[in-house]
PDB file of C-alpha atoms in Angstrom:
ATOM      1  CA  TYR A   9      -1.760 -19.474  28.427  1.00 92.00           C
ATOM      2  CA  ARG A  10      -1.766 -16.778  31.098  1.00 92.00           C
ATOM      3  CA  ILE A  11       0.136 -14.425  28.777  1.00 94.00           C
ATOM      4  CA  GLY A  12      -1.980 -15.438  25.783  1.00 94.00           C
ATOM      5  CA  GLN A  13      -5.200 -14.771  27.658  1.00 91.00           C
ATOM      6  CA  LEU A  14      -4.125 -11.275  28.687  1.00 93.00           C
ATOM      7  CA  TYR A  15      -2.934 -10.476  25.166  1.00 94.00           C
ATOM      8  CA  PHE A  16      -6.162 -11.743  23.641  1.00 91.00           C
ATOM      9  CA  THR A  17      -8.351  -9.780  26.070  1.00 88.00           C
ATOM     10  CA  ALA A  18      -6.559  -6.520  25.290  1.00 90.00           C
ATOM     11  CA  LYS A  19      -6.518  -7.099  21.528  1.00 89.00           C
ATOM     12  CA  MET A  20     -10.207  -8.026  21.380  1.00 83.00           C
ATOM     13  CA  GLN A  21     -11.058  -4.984  23.461  1.00 81.00           C
ATOM     14  CA  ALA A  22      -9.317  -2.836  20.855  1.00 81.00           C
ATOM     15  CA  MET A  23     -10.973  -4.635  17.924  1.00 80.00           C
ATOM     16  CA  GLU A  24     -14.436  -4.362  19.482  1.00 74.00           C
ATOM     17  CA  ALA A  25     -14.052  -0.626  20.031  1.00 74.00           C
ATOM     18  CA  GLU A  26     -12.923  -0.082  16.424  1.00 74.00           C
ATOM     19  CA  GLN A  27     -15.926  -1.769  14.791  1.00 71.00           C
ATOM     20  CA  PRO A  28     -18.622   0.653  13.592  1.00 65.00           C
ATOM     21  CA  ASP A  29     -21.314  -1.487  15.252  1.00 60.00           C
ATOM     22  CA  GLY A  30     -19.087  -2.671  18.085  1.00 57.00           C
ATOM     23  CA  ALA A  31     -19.537  -1.988  21.765  1.00 58.00           C
ATOM     24  CA  GLY A  32     -17.811   1.121  23.025  1.00 65.00           C
ATOM     25  CA  VAL A  33     -15.310   0.043  25.670  1.00 75.00           C
ATOM     26  CA  GLU A  34     -14.041   2.045  28.642  1.00 81.00           C
ATOM     27  CA  VAL A  35     -11.389   0.666  30.990  1.00 85.00           C
ATOM     28  CA  LEU A  36     -11.967   2.312  34.353  1.00 91.00           C
ATOM     29  CA  GLU A  37      -9.650   0.241  36.536  1.00 93.00           C
ATOM     30  CA  ASN A  38      -6.786  -2.186  35.962  1.00 91.00           C
ATOM     31  CA  GLU A  39      -4.862  -2.377  39.205  1.00 94.00           C
ATOM     32  CA  PRO A  40      -3.265  -4.902  41.605  1.00 95.00           C
ATOM     33  CA  ALA A  41      -5.732  -5.980  44.288  1.00 97.00           C
ATOM     34  CA  GLN A  42      -6.443  -8.650  46.879  1.00 96.00           C
ATOM     35  CA  HIS A  43      -9.189 -11.194  46.358  1.00 96.00           C
ATOM     36  CA  PRO A  44     -10.784 -12.138  49.710  1.00 95.00           C
ATOM     37  CA  GLU A  45     -10.386 -15.873  49.056  1.00 95.00           C
ATOM     38  CA  TRP A  46      -7.659 -16.329  46.443  1.00 96.00           C
ATOM     39  CA  GLY A  47      -5.142 -13.652  47.445  1.00 96.00           C
ATOM     40  CA  PRO A  48      -3.126 -11.382  45.087  1.00 97.00           C
ATOM     41  CA  ALA A  49      -4.979 -10.451  41.898  1.00 97.00           C
ATOM     42  CA  MET A  50      -5.351  -7.948  39.086  1.00 95.00           C
ATOM     43  CA  PHE A  51      -8.710  -6.216  39.360  1.00 97.00           C
ATOM     44  CA  THR A  52     -10.317  -4.731  36.263  1.00 95.00           C
ATOM     45  CA  ARG A  53     -13.517  -2.789  35.798  1.00 95.00           C
ATOM     46  CA  LYS A  54     -14.790  -2.078  32.298  1.00 90.00           C
ATOM     47  CA  HIS A  55     -17.882  -0.552  30.768  1.00 86.00           C
ATOM     48  CA  TYR A  56     -19.198  -1.939  27.475  1.00 80.00           C
ATOM     49  CA  HIS A  57     -21.759   0.289  25.746  1.00 74.00           C
ATOM     50  CA  ILE A  58     -23.694  -2.486  24.037  1.00 66.00           C
ATOM     51  CA  ASP A  59     -26.890  -0.877  22.751  1.00 60.00           C
ATOM     52  CA  ARG A  60     -25.827  -1.765  19.180  1.00 57.00           C
ATOM     53  CA  ARG A  61     -25.678  -5.441  20.177  1.00 56.00           C
ATOM     54  CA  PHE A  62     -29.115  -5.695  21.772  1.00 55.00           C
ATOM     55  CA  PRO A  63     -31.611  -7.896  19.889  1.00 55.00           C
ATOM     56  CA  GLY A  64     -34.488  -6.081  18.216  1.00 56.00           C
ATOM     57  CA  TRP A  65     -37.091  -7.201  20.750  1.00 52.00           C
ATOM     58  CA  ILE A  66     -35.364  -5.386  23.627  1.00 56.00           C
ATOM     59  CA  ARG A  67     -34.266  -2.132  21.969  1.00 53.00           C
ATOM     60  CA  PRO A  68     -37.673  -0.423  22.308  1.00 53.00           C
ATOM     61  CA  ILE A  69     -37.557  -0.775  26.112  1.00 53.00           C
ATOM     62  CA  ALA A  70     -33.829  -0.136  26.567  1.00 56.00           C
ATOM     63  CA  PRO A  71     -32.999   3.528  27.234  1.00 54.00           C
ATOM     64  CA  LYS A  72     -29.627   4.706  25.945  1.00 54.00           C
ATOM     65  CA  SER A  73     -28.478   5.521  29.472  1.00 53.00           C
ATOM     66  CA  GLY A  74     -29.022   1.927  30.609  1.00 55.00           C
ATOM     67  CA  CYS A  75     -27.254   0.073  27.798  1.00 70.00           C
ATOM     68  CA  THR A  76     -23.954  -0.303  29.618  1.00 80.00           C
ATOM     69  CA  LEU A  77     -22.585  -3.715  30.511  1.00 82.00           C
ATOM     70  CA  VAL A  78     -20.421  -3.494  33.655  1.00 90.00           C
ATOM     71  CA  GLU A  79     -17.662  -6.094  33.912  1.00 92.00           C
ATOM     72  CA  GLU A  80     -15.647  -6.526  37.113  1.00 97.00           C
ATOM     73  CA  ALA A  81     -12.993  -9.217  37.249  1.00 97.00           C
ATOM     74  CA  TYR A  82     -10.336 -10.600  39.580  1.00 98.00           C
ATOM     75  CA  ASN A  83      -7.525 -12.411  37.794  1.00 96.00           C
ATOM     76  CA  CYS A  84      -5.785 -14.684  40.297  1.00 97.00           C
ATOM     77  CA  TYR A  85      -4.469 -17.043  37.637  1.00 96.00           C
ATOM     78  CA  PRO A  86      -5.003 -20.015  37.451  1.00 96.00           C
ATOM     79  CA  LYS A  87      -8.329 -18.888  38.957  1.00 97.00           C
ATOM     80  CA  THR A  88     -10.391 -15.956  37.735  1.00 97.00           C
ATOM     81  CA  ILE A  89     -13.838 -14.606  38.465  1.00 97.00           C
ATOM     82  CA  THR A  90     -15.829 -12.172  36.328  1.00 96.00           C
ATOM     83  CA  ILE A  91     -19.073 -10.520  37.416  1.00 95.00           C
ATOM     84  CA  ILE A  92     -21.238  -8.942  34.714  1.00 89.00           C
ATOM     85  CA  THR A  93     -24.142  -6.631  35.530  1.00 88.00           C
ATOM     86  CA  LEU A  94     -26.495  -4.519  33.449  1.00 81.00           C
ATOM     87  CA  PRO A  95     -27.702  -1.382  35.272  1.00 79.00           C
ATOM     88  CA  LEU A  96     -30.779  -1.351  33.017  1.00 75.00           C
ATOM     89  CA  PHE A  97     -31.943  -4.395  35.000  1.00 76.00           C
ATOM     90  CA  ALA A  98     -31.058  -4.181  38.696  1.00 77.00           C
ATOM     91  CA  LYS A  99     -31.534  -7.916  39.305  1.00 78.00           C
ATOM     92  CA  PHE A 100     -29.444  -9.079  36.350  1.00 80.00           C
ATOM     93  CA  LYS A 101     -26.066 -10.693  37.053  1.00 87.00           C
ATOM     94  CA  ILE A 102     -23.800 -13.229  35.365  1.00 88.00           C
ATOM     95  CA  THR A 103     -20.910 -14.713  37.302  1.00 94.00           C
ATOM     96  CA  VAL A 104     -18.178 -16.641  35.478  1.00 94.00           C
ATOM     97  CA  THR A 105     -15.706 -18.524  37.671  1.00 97.00           C
ATOM     98  CA  THR A 106     -12.810 -20.094  35.797  1.00 97.00           C
ATOM     99  CA  VAL A 107     -10.204 -22.651  36.836  1.00 98.00           C
ATOM    100  CA  HIS A 108      -7.385 -23.349  34.382  1.00 97.00           C
ATOM    101  CA  ALA A 109      -5.993 -26.874  34.716  1.00 96.00           C
ATOM    102  CA  ASN A 110      -3.302 -28.902  32.962  1.00 94.00           C
ATOM    103  CA  ASP A 111      -5.620 -31.644  31.730  1.00 94.00           C
ATOM    104  CA  ASP A 112      -7.888 -32.567  28.823  1.00 93.00           C
ATOM    105  CA  GLY A 113     -11.190 -31.522  30.412  1.00 94.00           C
ATOM    106  CA  SER A 114     -11.823 -34.804  32.202  1.00 93.00           C
ATOM    107  CA  THR A 115     -11.981 -33.444  35.781  1.00 96.00           C
ATOM    108  CA  ASP A 116     -15.615 -33.811  36.825  1.00 93.00           C
ATOM    109  CA  ASN A 117     -16.089 -31.312  39.656  1.00 96.00           C
ATOM    110  CA  ILE A 118     -13.103 -28.988  39.642  1.00 97.00           C
ATOM    111  CA  HIS A 119     -15.199 -26.164  41.140  1.00 97.00           C
ATOM    112  CA  GLY A 120     -16.142 -28.253  44.193  1.00 96.00           C
ATOM    113  CA  LEU A 121     -19.907 -27.872  43.784  1.00 97.00           C
ATOM    114  CA  ASP A 122     -22.253 -29.394  46.326  1.00 97.00           C
ATOM    115  CA  ALA A 123     -24.643 -32.224  45.438  1.00 96.00           C
ATOM    116  CA  ALA A 124     -27.661 -29.964  44.965  1.00 96.00           C
ATOM    117  CA  THR A 125     -25.801 -27.647  42.573  1.00 95.00           C
ATOM    118  CA  LEU A 126     -24.359 -30.578  40.650  1.00 96.00           C
ATOM    119  CA  LYS A 127     -27.900 -31.803  39.918  1.00 95.00           C
ATOM    120  CA  LYS A 128     -28.731 -28.467  38.266  1.00 92.00           C
ATOM    121  CA  ARG A 129     -25.448 -28.163  36.385  1.00 93.00           C
ATOM    122  CA  LYS A 130     -25.420 -28.502  32.599  1.00 91.00           C
ATOM    123  CA  VAL A 131     -22.025 -29.418  31.124  1.00 93.00           C
ATOM    124  CA  GLN A 132     -21.009 -28.244  27.663  1.00 90.00           C
ATOM    125  CA  TYR A 133     -17.704 -29.223  26.050  1.00 91.00           C
ATOM    126  CA  LEU A 134     -16.321 -26.490  23.805  1.00 92.00           C
ATOM    127  CA  ASP A 135     -13.750 -27.687  21.288  1.00 93.00           C
ATOM    128  CA  ILE A 136     -11.827 -24.832  19.636  1.00 93.00           C
ATOM    129  CA  ALA A 137     -11.117 -27.055  16.611  1.00 92.00           C
ATOM    130  CA  ALA A 138     -14.714 -28.209  16.029  1.00 88.00           C
ATOM    131  CA  PRO A 139     -16.174 -26.481  12.931  1.00 78.00           C
ATOM    132  CA  GLU A 140     -19.751 -26.848  14.183  1.00 67.00           C
ATOM    133  CA  GLN A 141     -18.867 -24.639  17.153  1.00 61.00           C
ATOM    134  CA  GLY A 142     -18.373 -21.028  16.126  1.00 52.00           C
ATOM    135  CA  LYS A 143     -18.848 -21.821  12.421  1.00 50.00           C
ATOM    136  CA  LYS A 144     -19.089 -18.139  11.579  1.00 51.00           C
ATOM    137  CA  MET A 145     -15.436 -17.663  12.405  1.00 44.00           C
ATOM    138  CA  PHE A 146     -14.371 -20.546  10.161  1.00 41.00           C
ATOM    139  CA  ASP A 147     -16.333 -18.959   7.325  1.00 41.00           C
ATOM    140  CA  LYS A 148     -14.153 -15.852   7.547  1.00 46.00           C
ATOM    141  CA  GLY A 149     -11.130 -17.699   6.185  1.00 45.00           C
ATOM    142  CA  GLY A 150      -7.622 -16.464   6.975  1.00 53.00           C
ATOM    143  CA  ASN A 151      -5.453 -17.853   9.750  1.00 66.00           C
ATOM    144  CA  ASP A 152      -8.065 -18.206  12.506  1.00 81.00           C
ATOM    145  CA  ASP A 153      -8.660 -21.936  11.970  1.00 90.00           C
ATOM    146  CA  PRO A 154      -6.870 -24.194  14.516  1.00 94.00           C
ATOM    147  CA  ARG A 155      -7.303 -27.116  12.089  1.00 93.00           C
ATOM    148  CA  THR A 156      -4.823 -25.532   9.660  1.00 93.00           C
ATOM    149  CA  PHE A 157      -2.737 -23.188  11.824  1.00 94.00           C
ATOM    150  CA  THR A 158       0.867 -24.054  12.722  1.00 95.00           C
ATOM    151  CA  SER A 159       2.880 -21.799  15.019  1.00 95.00           C
ATOM    152  CA  GLN A 160       6.183 -20.735  13.505  1.00 96.00           C
ATOM    153  CA  LEU A 161       7.657 -20.060  16.943  1.00 95.00           C
ATOM    154  CA  THR A 162       6.568 -23.207  18.784  1.00 94.00           C
ATOM    155  CA  GLY A 163       5.633 -25.746  16.103  1.00 94.00           C
ATOM    156  CA  ARG A 164       2.244 -26.273  17.785  1.00 94.00           C
ATOM    157  CA  GLY A 165      -0.740 -27.070  15.607  1.00 94.00           C
ATOM    158  CA  PRO A 166      -2.658 -27.932  13.590  1.00 95.00           C
ATOM    159  CA  LEU A 167      -5.350 -29.340  15.893  1.00 95.00           C
ATOM    160  CA  LEU A 168      -6.711 -32.419  14.159  1.00 94.00           C
ATOM    161  CA  PRO A 169      -9.646 -34.643  15.275  1.00 92.00           C
ATOM    162  CA  GLY A 170      -8.897 -36.233  18.656  1.00 92.00           C
ATOM    163  CA  TRP A 171      -6.210 -33.650  19.429  1.00 94.00           C
ATOM    164  CA  GLN A 172      -7.200 -33.566  23.121  1.00 92.00           C
ATOM    165  CA  LYS A 173      -5.724 -37.056  23.607  1.00 91.00           C
ATOM    166  CA  LYS A 174      -2.622 -36.468  21.493  1.00 91.00           C
ATOM    167  CA  VAL A 175      -1.339 -32.930  22.008  1.00 91.00           C
ATOM    168  CA  LYS A 176       1.169 -31.876  24.677  1.00 89.00           C
ATOM    169  CA  PRO A 177       1.147 -29.498  26.465  1.00 90.00           C
ATOM    170  CA  ILE A 178      -2.609 -29.260  26.939  1.00 93.00           C
ATOM    171  CA  MET A 179      -4.881 -27.394  29.314  1.00 93.00           C
ATOM    172  CA  CYS A 180      -8.579 -26.826  29.871  1.00 95.00           C
ATOM    173  CA  ALA A 181     -10.396 -23.710  31.060  1.00 96.00           C
ATOM    174  CA  TYR A 182     -13.261 -24.889  33.294  1.00 97.00           C
ATOM    175  CA  LYS A 183     -15.887 -22.133  33.330  1.00 95.00           C
ATOM    176  CA  LEU A 184     -18.761 -22.135  35.783  1.00 96.00           C
ATOM    177  CA  VAL A 185     -21.424 -19.729  34.527  1.00 91.00           C
ATOM    178  CA  LYS A 186     -24.263 -18.631  36.795  1.00 90.00           C
ATOM    179  CA  SER A 187     -26.956 -16.240  35.600  1.00 83.00           C
ATOM    180  CA  ASP A 188     -29.693 -14.457  37.503  1.00 81.00           C
ATOM    181  CA  PHE A 189     -32.449 -12.396  35.896  1.00 76.00           C
ATOM    182  CA  GLU A 190     -35.705 -12.035  37.800  1.00 71.00           C
ATOM    183  CA  TYR A 191     -37.907 -10.217  35.323  1.00 66.00           C
ATOM    184  CA  TRP A 192     -40.962 -12.019  33.973  1.00 66.00           C
ATOM    185  CA  PRO A 193     -41.572 -12.582  31.074  1.00 66.00           C
ATOM    186  CA  LEU A 194     -38.197 -11.392  29.689  1.00 66.00           C
ATOM    187  CA  GLY A 195     -36.019 -13.413  32.040  1.00 62.00           C
ATOM    188  CA  GLY A 196     -35.556 -16.423  29.799  1.00 70.00           C
ATOM    189  CA  LYS A 197     -34.869 -14.353  26.689  1.00 73.00           C
ATOM    190  CA  ILE A 198     -32.321 -12.090  28.374  1.00 70.00           C
ATOM    191  CA  GLU A 199     -30.516 -15.021  29.980  1.00 70.00           C
ATOM    192  CA  GLU A 200     -30.416 -16.874  26.656  1.00 76.00           C
ATOM    193  CA  PHE A 201     -29.084 -13.781  24.859  1.00 73.00           C
ATOM    194  CA  MET A 202     -26.316 -13.212  27.403  1.00 71.00           C
ATOM    195  CA  GLU A 203     -25.384 -16.881  27.727  1.00 74.00           C
ATOM    196  CA  ASN A 204     -25.046 -17.199  23.935  1.00 78.00           C
ATOM    197  CA  TYR A 205     -22.964 -14.012  23.924  1.00 75.00           C
ATOM    198  CA  GLU A 206     -20.645 -15.420  26.598  1.00 79.00           C
ATOM    199  CA  LYS A 207     -20.421 -18.825  24.911  1.00 83.00           C
ATOM    200  CA  GLY A 208     -19.383 -17.121  21.698  1.00 83.00           C
ATOM    201  CA  LEU A 209     -16.650 -15.278  23.575  1.00 81.00           C
ATOM    202  CA  PHE A 210     -15.385 -18.511  25.145  1.00 87.00           C
ATOM    203  CA  ILE A 211     -15.132 -20.579  21.977  1.00 89.00           C
ATOM    204  CA  ASN A 212     -14.074 -17.918  19.493  1.00 86.00           C
ATOM    205  CA  GLY A 213     -11.784 -16.222  21.987  1.00 86.00           C
ATOM    206  CA  ASN A 214      -9.774 -19.320  22.776  1.00 91.00           C
ATOM    207  CA  ARG A 215      -9.702 -20.268  19.098  1.00 91.00           C
ATOM    208  CA  GLN A 216      -8.205 -16.931  18.129  1.00 90.00           C
ATOM    209  CA  MET A 217      -5.833 -16.949  21.081  1.00 93.00           C
ATOM    210  CA  PHE A 218      -4.397 -20.235  19.797  1.00 95.00           C
ATOM    211  CA  CYS A 219      -4.069 -18.954  16.235  1.00 94.00           C
ATOM    212  CA  TRP A 220      -2.475 -15.685  17.404  1.00 94.00           C
ATOM    213  CA  MET A 221       0.162 -17.588  19.361  1.00 95.00           C
ATOM    214  CA  ASP A 222       3.117 -16.149  17.484  1.00 95.00           C
ATOM    215  CA  ASN A 223       1.985 -12.627  18.457  1.00 94.00           C
ATOM    216  CA  TRP A 224       2.123 -13.277  22.208  1.00 95.00           C
ATOM    217  CA  TYR A 225       4.524 -16.193  22.701  1.00 95.00           C
ATOM    218  CA  GLY A 226       7.647 -14.956  24.477  1.00 93.00           C
ATOM    219  CA  LEU A 227       6.046 -11.829  25.959  1.00 95.00           C
ATOM    220  CA  THR A 228       6.624 -11.264  29.663  1.00 95.00           C
ATOM    221  CA  LEU A 229       3.974 -10.194  32.162  1.00 93.00           C
ATOM    222  CA  SER A 230       5.597  -6.734  32.215  1.00 94.00           C
ATOM    223  CA  ASP A 231       5.335  -6.528  28.412  1.00 95.00           C
ATOM    224  CA  ILE A 232       1.630  -7.377  28.623  1.00 95.00           C
ATOM    225  CA  ARG A 233       0.908  -4.808  31.358  1.00 93.00           C
ATOM    226  CA  ILE A 234       2.396  -2.063  29.177  1.00 94.00           C
ATOM    227  CA  TYR A 235       0.324  -3.244  26.210  1.00 94.00           C
ATOM    228  CA  GLU A 236      -2.869  -3.371  28.342  1.00 92.00           C
ATOM    229  CA  ASN A 237      -2.384   0.244  29.457  1.00 92.00           C
ATOM    230  CA  GLU A 238      -1.750   1.453  25.906  1.00 93.00           C
ATOM    231  CA  VAL A 239      -4.830  -0.389  24.619  1.00 92.00           C
ATOM    232  CA  ALA A 240      -6.947   1.076  27.430  1.00 90.00           C
ATOM    233  CA  GLU A 241      -5.888   4.618  26.546  1.00 91.00           C
ATOM    234  CA  ARG A 242      -6.650   4.007  22.874  1.00 90.00           C
ATOM    235  CA  THR A 243     -10.051   2.348  23.353  1.00 87.00           C
ATOM    236  CA  ASN A 244     -11.153   4.992  25.848  1.00 88.00           C
ATOM    237  CA  ALA A 245     -10.335   7.654  23.253  1.00 89.00           C
ATOM    238  CA  ILE A 246     -12.173   5.748  20.487  1.00 87.00           C
ATOM    239  CA  THR A 247     -15.261   5.316  22.667  1.00 83.00           C
ATOM    240  CA  ALA A 248     -15.276   9.012  23.579  1.00 86.00           C
ATOM    241  CA  ILE A 249     -15.194   9.962  19.878  1.00 86.00           C
ATOM    242  CA  LYS A 250     -17.938   7.459  18.953  1.00 79.00           C
ATOM    243  CA  GLU A 251     -20.191   8.838  21.689  1.00 76.00           C
ATOM    244  CA  GLY A 252     -19.537  12.496  20.854  1.00 81.00           C
ATOM    245  CA  ARG A 253     -17.690  13.285  24.072  1.00 86.00           C
ATOM    246  CA  LYS A 254     -14.452  14.039  22.231  1.00 87.00           C
ATOM    247  CA  ALA A 255     -13.687  15.678  18.900  1.00 88.00           C
ATOM    248  CA  GLY A 256     -11.485  14.000  16.332  1.00 87.00           C
ATOM    249  CA  SER A 257     -11.293  11.034  13.992  1.00 86.00           C
ATOM    250  CA  ILE A 258     -10.775   7.420  15.042  1.00 83.00           C
ATOM    251  CA  LYS A 259      -8.449   6.801  12.097  1.00 83.00           C
ATOM    252  CA  ASP A 260      -6.049   9.403  13.536  1.00 86.00           C
ATOM    253  CA  ILE A 261      -5.544   7.416  16.756  1.00 88.00           C
ATOM    254  CA  PRO A 262      -2.353   5.354  16.293  1.00 87.00           C
ATOM    255  CA  GLU A 263      -2.470   1.561  16.526  1.00 88.00           C
ATOM    256  CA  VAL A 264      -0.697  -0.032  19.476  1.00 89.00           C
ATOM    257  CA  TYR A 265       1.210  -3.314  19.484  1.00 90.00           C
ATOM    258  CA  PRO A 266       2.878  -5.406  22.201  1.00 91.00           C
ATOM    259  CA  ARG A 267       6.637  -5.008  22.383  1.00 85.00           C
ATOM    260  CA  ARG A 268       8.970  -7.616  23.797  1.00 78.00           C
ATOM    261  CA  ALA A 269      11.402  -6.055  26.249  1.00 69.00           C
ATOM    262  CA  ALA A 270      14.021  -8.579  25.100  1.00 61.00           C
ATOM    263  CA  ASP A 271      13.649  -7.383  21.496  1.00 62.00           C
ATOM    264  CA  LEU A 272      13.898  -3.726  22.515  1.00 55.00           C
ATOM    265  CA  ALA A 273      17.051  -4.446  24.522  1.00 52.00           C
ATOM    266  CA  GLY A 274      18.564  -6.197  21.508  1.00 50.00           C
TER     267      GLY A 274
END
């Protein structure tokens, strides 16, 4: 899953940048670091130019210069933390703390929250094989449906009703999402918009990661790091063209694909 997650993140970053109405993506940092609590990590800092994704009710008050989503993340797998800020609103912040565990989602308080926080917590179970969750993706057709996908490399899938109690190996990503937006009367709307955006990423991202298994299974961490760097160079170039900071055509920028070192050696 660690490899799959890194592959998915890089691939989605590339796909998002390529879409005409997608967010421009700039990767500013992707370097080894030290998290103060969890130790060795990979630190990333990205800018998402998301003015095209803003709902209609906020566009009139959102200046172009402020429509940048700043994402900073420490990946200390099996723990990760992502902090999302929006310079347009100084008091806006979303923090997503994730613990990946080898279970079926039945651990009640894996984040070790205190009693007061537990009372405020709202738990949502996201099932990547449930058609009512992320229905838009099922409507696309193709091979992005875990209910019909079978991996040719591993034999895993399809995920049928009740798969959480039947499938091995299995893991759950426990995500603790905290949002803070102190602007009346827009606070509730902005928080709802961002929380729905993040929820969509969680469910559809893990669904696609499962169905893309044969693209990343067998890659090493070194293979993924090379792919991440190549994707970053490509998406930075695409974003610069889309924003008029660089001349050229996006279609002339070559695609990049992960390469297995073992295959290259063979």
